[in-house]
Coordinates of C-alpha atoms in Angstrom, one line a residue:
M200 CA -31.0 5.8 1.1
S201 CA -31.2 8.5 -1.4
A202 CA -29.0 9.8 -3.6
I203 CA -26.5 12.3 -2.7
G204 CA -28.1 16.1 -4.1
I205 CA -26.7 19.3 -4.0
T206 CA -28.4 22.0 -4.8
P207 CA -29.1 26.1 -4.3
A208 CA -28.8 26.7 -1.0
R209 CA -31.7 28.1 0.9
G210 CA -30.7 29.4 4.2
L211 CA -27.9 27.4 5.1
A212 CA -28.0 26.3 9.0
R213 CA -24.9 26.8 9.8
A214 CA -23.7 30.1 8.2
G215 CA -20.6 30.2 6.6
R216 CA -19.9 26.6 6.1
R217 CA -19.8 24.9 2.8
P218 CA -21.5 21.9 2.8
A219 CA -20.4 20.9 -0.7
I220 CA -17.0 21.3 0.7
D221 CA -18.2 18.8 3.8
V222 CA -19.2 16.3 1.5
A223 CA -16.1 15.7 -0.3
R224 CA -14.2 15.7 2.7
G225 CA -16.9 13.3 3.9
L226 CA -16.5 11.0 0.9
A227 CA -12.4 11.2 1.3
L228 CA -13.1 9.8 4.5
L229 CA -15.4 7.4 3.4
A230 CA -12.5 6.3 0.9
M231 CA -9.5 6.2 3.5
A232 CA -12.0 3.7 5.5
A233 CA -12.3 1.8 2.8
Y234 CA -8.4 1.8 2.2
H235 CA -7.8 1.2 5.6
G236 CA -10.3 -1.6 5.8
S237 CA -8.7 -3.5 3.5
W238 CA -5.2 -2.9 5.2
D239 CA -6.5 -4.6 8.4
A240 CA -8.5 -7.2 6.2
T241 CA -5.2 -8.4 4.8
Y242 CA -3.2 -8.1 8.0
F243 CA -5.4 -10.0 10.0
G244 CA -5.3 -12.7 7.1
L245 CA -9.1 -12.3 5.9
A246 CA -8.1 -11.1 2.3
G247 CA -4.5 -11.5 0.5
F248 CA -4.7 -7.6 -1.0
D249 CA -0.9 -6.1 -2.4
L250 CA -1.6 -3.0 -0.7
L251 CA 2.5 -2.4 -0.7
D252 CA 3.4 -3.5 -4.1
N253 CA 0.1 -3.3 -6.4
P254 CA 0.2 -0.4 -9.2
L255 CA -3.6 -0.2 -8.2
W256 CA -3.7 -0.5 -4.4
L257 CA -0.5 2.4 -4.8
A258 CA -2.6 5.1 -6.7
A259 CA -5.2 4.5 -5.0
R260 CA -3.1 5.5 -1.5
T261 CA -1.8 8.5 -3.7
V262 CA -5.2 9.6 -4.4
I263 CA -6.9 8.9 -1.3
L264 CA -4.4 10.7 0.4
S265 CA -3.7 13.5 -2.4
S266 CA -7.9 14.7 -2.1
F267 CA -7.5 14.8 2.2
L268 CA -4.7 16.8 1.7
L269 CA -5.6 19.1 -0.7
L270 CA -8.9 19.5 1.3
A271 CA -7.2 20.4 4.1
G272 CA -5.7 23.7 2.5
I273 CA -9.1 24.3 0.8
G274 CA -10.0 24.1 4.3
L275 CA -7.2 26.4 5.7
V276 CA -8.4 29.9 3.1
L277 CA -11.9 29.2 4.1
A278 CA -11.1 29.3 7.7
T279 CA -8.8 32.3 6.7
R280 CA -11.1 34.2 4.5
D281 CA -12.2 37.0 6.8
G282 CA -8.3 37.2 8.5
L283 CA -6.7 34.7 10.5
D284 CA -9.0 33.9 14.4
G285 CA -5.5 33.2 16.5
G286 CA -7.1 31.4 19.0
R287 CA -9.8 28.9 16.8
F288 CA -6.8 28.2 14.9
L289 CA -4.4 27.4 17.9
R290 CA -7.7 25.5 19.2
R291 CA -7.6 23.3 16.2
L292 CA -3.9 22.5 15.6
G293 CA -4.1 21.7 19.2
R294 CA -6.8 18.9 18.3
V295 CA -4.8 17.8 15.5
A296 CA -1.7 17.5 17.2
A297 CA -3.2 15.6 19.9
G298 CA -4.7 13.0 18.0
A299 CA -1.5 12.6 16.0
A300 CA -0.1 12.0 19.2
A301 CA -2.3 9.5 20.0
V302 CA -2.6 8.0 16.4
S303 CA 1.7 7.3 17.3
A304 CA 1.1 6.4 21.0
A305 CA -1.3 3.6 19.7
S306 CA 1.0 2.2 17.1
Y307 CA 3.6 2.2 19.2
A308 CA 2.6 -0.4 21.4
L309 CA 0.5 -2.4 18.3
F310 CA 3.6 -2.0 16.0
P311 CA 6.7 -1.3 18.2
D312 CA 8.7 -2.3 14.5
S313 CA 6.7 -0.2 12.0
P314 CA 5.2 2.8 14.6
I315 CA 3.4 6.0 12.8
F316 CA 5.7 8.8 13.7
F317 CA 4.3 11.0 11.5
G318 CA 1.7 10.2 9.5
V319 CA -1.5 12.6 8.0
L320 CA -2.5 14.0 10.8
H321 CA 1.1 14.8 12.0
H322 CA 1.6 16.0 8.6
I323 CA -1.6 18.1 8.4
A324 CA -0.3 20.2 11.8
V325 CA 3.1 20.8 10.2
A326 CA 1.1 21.5 7.0
S327 CA -0.9 23.9 8.9
V328 CA 1.3 26.3 10.3
I329 CA 3.4 26.3 7.0
G330 CA 0.6 26.9 5.3
L331 CA -0.3 30.3 7.0
G332 CA 2.7 31.9 5.0
F333 CA 0.7 31.5 1.5
V334 CA -2.6 31.9 2.0
R335 CA -2.8 35.4 1.1
L336 CA -0.1 35.0 -1.6
P337 CA -1.3 35.3 -5.7
A338 CA -2.6 31.5 -6.6
I339 CA -0.2 31.0 -9.1
V340 CA 3.3 31.2 -6.9
T341 CA 1.1 28.7 -3.6
L342 CA 0.8 26.7 -7.7
A343 CA 4.0 26.7 -8.6
A344 CA 5.3 25.9 -5.0
A345 CA 2.7 23.1 -4.9
V346 CA 4.9 21.9 -8.2
A347 CA 8.0 22.5 -6.6
A348 CA 7.2 20.3 -3.6
V349 CA 6.6 17.6 -5.6
L350 CA 9.0 17.5 -8.1
V351 CA 11.4 17.6 -4.8
G352 CA 10.3 15.1 -2.8
T353 CA 9.9 12.6 -5.4
T354 CA 13.4 13.5 -7.4
Q355 CA 15.6 14.1 -4.8
S356 CA 17.0 12.3 -1.6
F357 CA 19.9 12.8 0.4
P358 CA 21.9 10.3 2.9
L359 CA 21.6 13.4 5.7
F360 CA 17.6 13.0 5.8
D361 CA 17.8 9.2 6.7
S362 CA 18.8 10.5 10.1
P363 CA 15.5 10.1 12.9
W364 CA 15.9 13.8 13.3
L365 CA 14.7 14.7 10.1
R366 CA 13.2 11.9 8.1
W367 CA 9.8 13.7 8.6
I368 CA 10.7 16.2 6.2
G369 CA 11.4 13.5 3.2
L370 CA 14.4 13.1 1.1
T371 CA 15.3 10.1 2.1
T372 CA 17.4 7.5 0.4
V373 CA 15.2 4.5 2.4
A374 CA 11.8 4.9 3.4
P375 CA 11.5 4.4 7.2
D376 CA 9.4 1.3 8.5
S377 CA 6.1 2.9 9.3
N378 CA 2.5 1.9 8.8
D379 CA 1.9 5.3 7.8
F380 CA 4.4 7.7 6.8
V381 CA 3.1 11.2 5.0
P382 CA 6.4 13.3 4.6
L383 CA 6.6 16.9 4.5
L384 CA 7.8 16.3 1.2
P385 CA 6.6 15.8 -1.3
W386 CA 2.9 15.8 0.4
I387 CA 3.1 19.3 1.8
G388 CA 2.1 19.7 -2.3
G389 CA -1.4 18.6 -1.9
V390 CA -2.2 21.4 0.7
L391 CA -0.5 23.7 -1.4
A392 CA -2.3 22.8 -4.2
G393 CA -5.8 23.2 -2.0
I394 CA -4.6 26.8 -0.6
G395 CA -3.7 28.0 -4.1
L396 CA -7.2 26.0 -5.5
G397 CA -8.9 27.9 -2.6
R398 CA -7.6 31.4 -3.7
L399 CA -8.2 30.9 -7.3
W400 CA -11.3 29.9 -6.9
P401 CA -13.0 32.2 -3.2
G402 CA -16.2 30.9 -4.4
L403 CA -16.0 27.1 -4.5
G404 CA -18.9 25.2 -3.4
Q405 CA -20.8 28.2 -2.0
G406 CA -24.1 28.6 -2.6
V407 CA -24.9 24.9 -2.5
A408 CA -26.9 22.7 0.4
V409 CA -26.8 18.7 0.4
T410 CA -30.3 16.7 0.3
G411 CA -30.5 13.2 0.7
H412 CA -29.4 11.1 3.6
A413 CA -26.8 10.3 2.2
G414 CA -25.1 13.4 1.3
R415 CA -26.1 14.6 5.3
L416 CA -24.5 11.9 6.6
L417 CA -21.4 12.6 4.4
A418 CA -21.5 15.9 5.1
F419 CA -21.6 15.4 9.2
A420 CA -18.4 13.3 8.7
G421 CA -17.0 16.2 6.9
R422 CA -17.9 18.5 9.6
H423 CA -16.1 15.8 12.3
S424 CA -13.5 14.8 9.8
L425 CA -10.9 14.5 12.9
A426 CA -13.0 12.4 15.1
V427 CA -14.5 10.1 12.4
Y428 CA -10.8 9.7 11.6
L429 CA -9.5 8.8 15.4
L430 CA -12.5 6.2 15.5
H431 CA -12.8 4.8 12.3
Q432 CA -9.2 2.5 12.5
P433 CA -9.8 1.2 16.0
L434 CA -13.9 0.4 15.2
L435 CA -12.6 -1.4 11.4
F436 CA -9.2 -3.2 13.6
G437 CA -11.7 -4.1 16.2
I438 CA -13.5 -5.8 13.6
A439 CA -11.2 -7.6 11.4
W440 CA -9.9 -8.8 14.5
A441 CA -13.0 -10.5 16.0
V442 CA -13.6 -11.6 12.4
A443 CA -10.0 -13.2 12.7
Q444 CA -11.4 -15.1 16.1
L445 CA -14.4 -16.8 14.7
M446 CA -12.1 -18.4 11.4
P447 CA -10.2 -21.6 12.3
A448 CA -6.1 -20.4 12.8
E449 CA -5.2 -23.0 10.4
T450 CA -7.2 -21.2 7.4
L451 CA -5.5 -18.0 8.4
A452 CA -2.4 -19.0 8.3
V453 CA -2.8 -20.6 5.1
R454 CA -4.1 -17.4 3.8
S455 CA -1.6 -15.5 5.0
F456 CA 1.2 -17.6 3.7
Q457 CA -0.6 -17.4 0.5
A458 CA -1.0 -13.9 0.0
S459 CA 2.3 -13.1 1.0
C460 CA 3.9 -15.5 -1.0
V461 CA 2.1 -14.6 -3.9
A462 CA 3.3 -10.9 -3.5
S463 CA 7.2 -12.2 -3.3
C464 CA 6.7 -14.4 -6.4
E465 CA 5.2 -11.5 -8.3
R466 CA 7.8 -9.1 -7.0
A467 CA 10.5 -11.2 -8.9
G468 CA 8.3 -10.5 -11.5
V469 CA 6.7 -13.8 -12.2
A470 CA 3.2 -13.9 -13.7
R471 CA 0.0 -14.3 -10.8
T472 CA -1.7 -17.1 -11.8
T473 CA 2.0 -18.9 -12.0
C474 CA 2.8 -17.8 -8.4
T475 CA -0.4 -18.8 -7.1
A476 CA -0.2 -22.0 -8.2
N477 CA 3.4 -22.5 -7.1
C478 CA 2.6 -21.2 -3.8
G479 CA -0.2 -23.3 -3.4
C480 CA 2.2 -26.5 -4.0
V481 CA 4.8 -25.5 -1.4
Q482 CA 2.1 -24.9 1.2
S483 CA 0.7 -28.6 0.2
E484 CA 4.3 -30.1 0.2
L485 CA 5.4 -28.4 3.6
A486 CA 2.3 -29.9 5.3
R487 CA 2.7 -33.2 3.4
N488 CA 5.5 -33.7 5.2
G489 CA 4.8 -32.4 8.4
L490 CA 6.4 -29.3 8.5
W491 CA 3.9 -26.8 8.0
E492 CA 3.1 -26.2 12.0
G493 CA 7.2 -25.5 12.4
F494 CA 7.0 -23.1 9.0
V495 CA 4.2 -20.9 10.5
A496 CA 5.7 -21.3 14.3
N497 CA 9.0 -20.0 12.4
R498 CA 10.7 -23.2 14.1
L499 CA 12.3 -25.1 11.4
S500 CA 15.7 -26.8 11.8
E501 CA 18.4 -26.7 9.8
R502 CA 16.9 -30.5 8.8
D503 CA 13.6 -28.6 8.4
Q504 CA 15.0 -25.7 6.0
R505 CA 16.0 -28.1 3.6
G506 CA 12.9 -30.0 3.6
L507 CA 11.3 -26.3 2.7
Q508 CA 14.2 -25.5 -0.1
A509 CA 13.6 -28.6 -1.3
A510 CA 9.8 -28.1 -1.2
V511 CA 10.2 -24.4 -3.0
A512 CA 12.6 -26.3 -6.0
A513 CA 10.1 -28.9 -6.5
C514 CA 7.2 -26.7 -6.8
S515 CA 9.3 -23.9 -8.9
K516 CA 10.2 -26.2 -11.6
P517 CA 8.5 -26.2 -15.5

């Protein structure tokens, strides 16, 4: 593939579109797919990425999600720059809401203990409606609202919002167990920032065309972002599942144990190298004492539990 190229436009193929924005949206989708692929590989024991506690992975999630929401805000400004087309807006909103419902239904079937009840698509649907109230306001007002949303959402919490009916707003004292939770606060700050940026810079991405195979492919993905979003995770999840089926169950069990053990150990403040050595030692001790299979199947008797504790104690000695 040739490099992505952005050049002055000479008769855009689709009037009113801004290919540079489509490319940016495509890049955000690509980054999100990479993150989801890493999650899938970890889930099936093919890798040991610490997505929930490693600061770099947490920062990556924040950047990817923020860029996605920022572009949603910019897109809302572009879609309403000549006035609100109510029919077009409602059709788009309906598609996003239907996609969100499909994601929830699939997650409840696959992960009933941690379903997605308010993920990124749910958020975009609600934020798009709220965002209509900001698309004609001065940019400084909207940007100030974005900052306020982030500050309130990251510093305030109230037991009231732990209710299943209100936790989608954010401000919870305990984070819900969900595989993708994107509450209104603080994340609507990303959408509002996009609206403010779109108002502050009306010509953003205007007058340029995308060249090169990679650029055109990214622009295509950006134009069909909802379809790409809905299709990529089932595809990646299926690929990871298929690869896992080809690997020995014992290998996957060891990898899964090692990854979760090291992550738990690091959360206790122990160096990663020490955690890796200790966890490997524990697994070896369990296997040597005939406890490994029972441990993997979660069928350790009270006596076996004492054996597990003895293995952990022995491997933790300096």
